[in-house]
Amino acid sequence: MSLLSTVRLFHDRLRRRHRQAQTILFVSSLPAEIQKDIGWPDMHERSVYSDKRTRP
């Protein structure tokens, strides 16, 4: 793997994480009714509790 491809891979991952964070902020700012309609609370709970901990 060349240096250029390593830098490109790092940049792509960084950009992807930034877009994911922006999406989370945007969807979290929507009214609760809309979040429910798109399944946001369930999706968020699954990602937060993805390891095998018990839910509160």
Tab-separated table of C-alpha atoms in Angstrom, residues 2-3 5 8 10 16 20 24 28 30 45-46 48 54:
chain	number	residue	atom	x	y	z
A	2	SER	CA	1.496	3.270	-1.035
A	3	LEU	CA	1.594	6.402	1.063
A	5	SER	CA	-3.452	5.303	-0.889
A	8	ARG	CA	-6.688	8.681	0.787
A	10	PHE	CA	-7.618	7.966	6.089
A	16	ARG	CA	-17.438	9.360	6.476
A	20	GLN	CA	-22.307	10.391	10.138
A	24	ILE	CA	-26.918	12.250	13.841
A	28	SER	CA	-31.625	14.473	16.617
A	30	LEU	CA	-35.964	16.935	14.320
A	45	GLU	CA	-31.028	2.345	20.871
A	46	ARG	CA	-29.800	-0.622	18.842
A	48	VAL	CA	-26.005	2.231	21.723
A	54	THR	CA	-28.913	-5.322	29.479
